[in-house]
mmCIF file with all atom_site columns, C-alpha atoms in Angstrom:
data_model
loop_
_atom_site.group_PDB
_atom_site.id
_atom_site.type_symbol
_atom_site.label_atom_id
_atom_site.label_alt_id
_atom_site.label_comp_id
_atom_site.label_asym_id
_atom_site.label_entity_id
_atom_site.label_seq_id
_atom_site.pdbx_PDB_ins_code
_atom_site.Cartn_x
_atom_site.Cartn_y
_atom_site.Cartn_z
_atom_site.occupancy
_atom_site.B_iso_or_equiv
_atom_site.pdbx_formal_charge
_atom_site.auth_seq_id
_atom_site.auth_comp_id
_atom_site.auth_asym_id
_atom_site.auth_atom_id
_atom_site.pdbx_PDB_model_num
ATOM 1  C CA . UNK A 1 1  ? 0.000   0.000   0.000  1.00 58.00 ? 1  UNK A CA 1
ATOM 2  C CA . UNK A 1 2  ? 1.626   3.249   -1.103 1.00 70.00 ? 2  UNK A CA 1
ATOM 3  C CA . UNK A 1 3  ? -0.285  5.261   1.561  1.00 72.00 ? 3  UNK A CA 1
ATOM 4  C CA . UNK A 1 4  ? 0.776   3.045   4.460  1.00 77.00 ? 4  UNK A CA 1
ATOM 5  C CA . UNK A 1 5  ? 3.428   4.089   6.952  1.00 80.00 ? 5  UNK A CA 1
ATOM 6  C CA . UNK A 1 6  ? 5.659   2.045   9.224  1.00 83.00 ? 6  UNK A CA 1
ATOM 7  C CA . UNK A 1 7  ? 5.042   2.250   12.912 1.00 90.00 ? 7  UNK A CA 1
ATOM 8  C CA . UNK A 1 8  ? 5.420   0.514   16.236 1.00 92.00 ? 8  UNK A CA 1
ATOM 9  C CA . UNK A 1 9  ? 3.428   0.210   19.403 1.00 92.00 ? 9  UNK A CA 1
ATOM 10 C CA . UNK A 1 10 ? 4.066   -0.377  23.084 1.00 94.00 ? 10 UNK A CA 1
ATOM 11 C CA . UNK A 1 11 ? 1.615   -1.645  25.693 1.00 92.00 ? 11 UNK A CA 1
ATOM 12 C CA . UNK A 1 12 ? 2.115   -1.073  29.416 1.00 94.00 ? 12 UNK A CA 1
ATOM 13 C CA . UNK A 1 13 ? -0.755  -2.238  31.601 1.00 90.00 ? 13 UNK A CA 1
ATOM 14 C CA . UNK A 1 14 ? -3.735  -0.211  30.293 1.00 89.00 ? 14 UNK A CA 1
ATOM 15 C CA . UNK A 1 15 ? -1.756  2.349   28.253 1.00 93.00 ? 15 UNK A CA 1
ATOM 16 C CA . UNK A 1 16 ? -1.051  1.945   24.529 1.00 92.00 ? 16 UNK A CA 1
ATOM 17 C CA . UNK A 1 17 ? 1.408   4.185   22.641 1.00 93.00 ? 17 UNK A CA 1
ATOM 18 C CA . UNK A 1 18 ? 1.552   4.095   18.848 1.00 93.00 ? 18 UNK A CA 1
ATOM 19 C CA . UNK A 1 19 ? 4.337   5.748   16.826 1.00 93.00 ? 19 UNK A CA 1
ATOM 20 C CA . UNK A 1 20 ? 4.342   6.181   13.049 1.00 93.00 ? 20 UNK A CA 1
ATOM 21 C CA . UNK A 1 21 ? 7.022   7.734   10.854 1.00 89.00 ? 21 UNK A CA 1
ATOM 22 C CA . UNK A 1 22 ? 6.250   9.801   7.778  1.00 86.00 ? 22 UNK A CA 1
ATOM 23 C CA . UNK A 1 23 ? 8.757   11.498  5.491  1.00 85.00 ? 23 UNK A CA 1
ATOM 24 C CA . UNK A 1 24 ? 8.172   14.952  7.009  1.00 88.00 ? 24 UNK A CA 1
ATOM 25 C CA . UNK A 1 25 ? 7.369   14.111  10.665 1.00 90.00 ? 25 UNK A CA 1
ATOM 26 C CA . UNK A 1 26 ? 6.728   11.418  13.253 1.00 93.00 ? 26 UNK A CA 1
ATOM 27 C CA . UNK A 1 27 ? 3.419   11.115  15.080 1.00 94.00 ? 27 UNK A CA 1
ATOM 28 C CA . UNK A 1 28 ? 2.541   9.528   18.411 1.00 94.00 ? 28 UNK A CA 1
ATOM 29 C CA . UNK A 1 29 ? -0.823  8.563   19.873 1.00 93.00 ? 29 UNK A CA 1
ATOM 30 C CA . UNK A 1 30 ? -1.373  7.618   23.490 1.00 93.00 ? 30 UNK A CA 1
ATOM 31 C CA . UNK A 1 31 ? -4.519  5.618   24.231 1.00 92.00 ? 31 UNK A CA 1
ATOM 32 C CA . UNK A 1 32 ? -5.917  4.123   27.416 1.00 89.00 ? 32 UNK A CA 1
ATOM 33 C CA . UNK A 1 33 ? -7.897  0.875   27.572 1.00 86.00 ? 33 UNK A CA 1
ATOM 34 C CA . UNK A 1 34 ? -10.955 1.399   29.770 1.00 82.00 ? 34 UNK A CA 1
ATOM 35 C CA . UNK A 1 35 ? -13.023 -1.043  31.855 1.00 74.00 ? 35 UNK A CA 1
ATOM 36 C CA . UNK A 1 36 ? -16.280 -0.611  29.942 1.00 66.00 ? 36 UNK A CA 1
ATOM 37 C CA . UNK A 1 37 ? -18.534 -2.102  32.586 1.00 59.00 ? 37 UNK A CA 1
ATOM 38 C CA . UNK A 1 38 ? -17.367 0.352   35.275 1.00 60.00 ? 38 UNK A CA 1
ATOM 39 C CA . UNK A 1 39 ? -17.117 3.543   33.221 1.00 61.00 ? 39 UNK A CA 1
ATOM 40 C CA . UNK A 1 40 ? -19.902 3.148   30.656 1.00 62.00 ? 40 UNK A CA 1
ATOM 41 C CA . UNK A 1 41 ? -22.157 0.779   32.624 1.00 56.00 ? 41 UNK A CA 1
ATOM 42 C CA . UNK A 1 42 ? -22.553 -1.843  29.942 1.00 56.00 ? 42 UNK A CA 1
ATOM 43 C CA . UNK A 1 43 ? -21.556 -5.447  30.157 1.00 56.00 ? 43 UNK A CA 1
ATOM 44 C CA . UNK A 1 44 ? -20.522 -7.583  27.196 1.00 53.00 ? 44 UNK A CA 1
ATOM 45 C CA . UNK A 1 45 ? -20.973 -10.833 29.067 1.00 55.00 ? 45 UNK A CA 1
ATOM 46 C CA . UNK A 1 46 ? -18.507 -13.408 27.793 1.00 48.00 ? 46 UNK A CA 1
ATOM 47 C CA . UNK A 1 47 ? -16.885 -10.897 25.436 1.00 54.00 ? 47 UNK A CA 1
ATOM 48 C CA . UNK A 1 48 ? -14.919 -9.180  28.198 1.00 58.00 ? 48 UNK A CA 1
ATOM 49 C CA . UNK A 1 49 ? -15.094 -5.864  29.944 1.00 63.00 ? 49 UNK A CA 1
ATOM 50 C CA . UNK A 1 50 ? -11.995 -4.175  28.436 1.00 63.00 ? 50 UNK A CA 1
ATOM 51 C CA . UNK A 1 51 ? -13.673 -3.165  25.183 1.00 70.00 ? 51 UNK A CA 1
ATOM 52 C CA . UNK A 1 52 ? -13.130 0.607   24.969 1.00 81.00 ? 52 UNK A CA 1
ATOM 53 C CA . UNK A 1 53 ? -10.138 2.899   24.380 1.00 85.00 ? 53 UNK A CA 1
ATOM 54 C CA . UNK A 1 54 ? -9.825  6.641   24.984 1.00 88.00 ? 54 UNK A CA 1
ATOM 55 C CA . UNK A 1 55 ? -7.433  8.814   22.986 1.00 90.00 ? 55 UNK A CA 1
ATOM 56 C CA . UNK A 1 56 ? -5.397  10.763  25.566 1.00 92.00 ? 56 UNK A CA 1
ATOM 57 C CA . UNK A 1 57 ? -2.578  12.375  23.548 1.00 93.00 ? 57 UNK A CA 1
ATOM 58 C CA . UNK A 1 58 ? -1.880  13.151  19.893 1.00 94.00 ? 58 UNK A CA 1
ATOM 59 C CA . UNK A 1 59 ? 1.615   14.512  19.257 1.00 95.00 ? 59 UNK A CA 1
ATOM 60 C CA . UNK A 1 60 ? 3.885   15.272  16.305 1.00 94.00 ? 60 UNK A CA 1
ATOM 61 C CA . UNK A 1 61 ? 7.628   15.874  16.061 1.00 94.00 ? 61 UNK A CA 1
ATOM 62 C CA . UNK A 1 62 ? 9.869   16.604  13.101 1.00 90.00 ? 62 UNK A CA 1
ATOM 63 C CA . UNK A 1 63 ? 12.824  14.879  14.773 1.00 90.00 ? 63 UNK A CA 1
ATOM 64 C CA . UNK A 1 64 ? 10.928  11.980  16.354 1.00 88.00 ? 64 UNK A CA 1
ATOM 65 C CA . UNK A 1 65 ? 11.747  13.199  19.879 1.00 88.00 ? 65 UNK A CA 1
ATOM 66 C CA . UNK A 1 66 ? 8.592   12.867  22.006 1.00 89.00 ? 66 UNK A CA 1
ATOM 67 C CA . UNK A 1 67 ? 10.100  13.857  25.343 1.00 87.00 ? 67 UNK A CA 1
ATOM 68 C CA . UNK A 1 68 ? 8.105   16.600  27.112 1.00 85.00 ? 68 UNK A CA 1
ATOM 69 C CA . UNK A 1 69 ? 10.858  19.224  26.734 1.00 86.00 ? 69 UNK A CA 1
ATOM 70 C CA . UNK A 1 70 ? 11.607  18.573  23.068 1.00 88.00 ? 70 UNK A CA 1
ATOM 71 C CA . UNK A 1 71 ? 11.928  21.805  21.060 1.00 89.00 ? 71 UNK A CA 1
ATOM 72 C CA . UNK A 1 72 ? 9.793   20.635  18.127 1.00 92.00 ? 72 UNK A CA 1
ATOM 73 C CA . UNK A 1 73 ? 7.094   18.662  19.977 1.00 93.00 ? 73 UNK A CA 1
ATOM 74 C CA . UNK A 1 74 ? 3.528   19.663  19.043 1.00 93.00 ? 74 UNK A CA 1
ATOM 75 C CA . UNK A 1 75 ? 0.521   18.583  21.139 1.00 93.00 ? 75 UNK A CA 1
ATOM 76 C CA . UNK A 1 76 ? -2.823  18.516  19.332 1.00 95.00 ? 76 UNK A CA 1
ATOM 77 C CA . UNK A 1 77 ? -6.114  19.141  21.119 1.00 95.00 ? 77 UNK A CA 1
ATOM 78 C CA . UNK A 1 78 ? -8.190  16.026  21.818 1.00 91.00 ? 78 UNK A CA 1
ATOM 79 C CA . UNK A 1 79 ? -11.997 16.353  21.923 1.00 89.00 ? 79 UNK A CA 1
ATOM 80 C CA . UNK A 1 80 ? -13.474 15.099  25.195 1.00 86.00 ? 80 UNK A CA 1
ATOM 81 C CA . UNK A 1 81 ? -15.580 11.953  25.473 1.00 79.00 ? 81 UNK A CA 1
ATOM 82 C CA . UNK A 1 82 ? -14.396 10.390  22.216 1.00 79.00 ? 82 UNK A CA 1
ATOM 83 C CA . UNK A 1 83 ? -13.924 6.646   22.521 1.00 81.00 ? 83 UNK A CA 1
ATOM 84 C CA . UNK A 1 84 ? -13.112 3.633   20.356 1.00 79.00 ? 84 UNK A CA 1
ATOM 85 C CA . UNK A 1 85 ? -15.127 0.459   20.885 1.00 76.00 ? 85 UNK A CA 1
ATOM 86 C CA . UNK A 1 86 ? -13.737 -2.990  20.162 1.00 70.00 ? 86 UNK A CA 1
ATOM 87 C CA . UNK A 1 87 ? -16.165 -5.140  18.232 1.00 66.00 ? 87 UNK A CA 1
ATOM 88 C CA . UNK A 1 88 ? -15.902 -8.891  18.405 1.00 63.00 ? 88 UNK A CA 1
ATOM 89 C CA . UNK A 1 89 ? -14.911 -10.540 15.154 1.00 65.00 ? 89 UNK A CA 1
ATOM 90 C CA . UNK A 1 90 ? -16.194 -14.103 15.010 1.00 69.00 ? 90 UNK A CA 1
ATOM 91 C CA . UNK A 1 91 ? -13.466 -15.034 12.490 1.00 71.00 ? 91 UNK A CA 1
ATOM 92 C CA . UNK A 1 92 ? -10.801 -14.699 15.208 1.00 60.00 ? 92 UNK A CA 1
#
């Protein structure tokens, strides 16, 4: 796919960080996996309760340096109450 970009991800407990490199900049997303039954008050039964992610940070850097004091780090505004839901795929 000519529009695809290479990236990597890291998972630590309930936090997911995704990095992708483009020719002109690198981007980073930080997401948090949420316990759906406690926060949204719905239960998926046998499908699990960790079925929602919240986007917490969206950042860009021309040098790929995502440390807080980086000179070219840009933080983008994240709308509140925007979530991703996992949907069960019966093929898996």
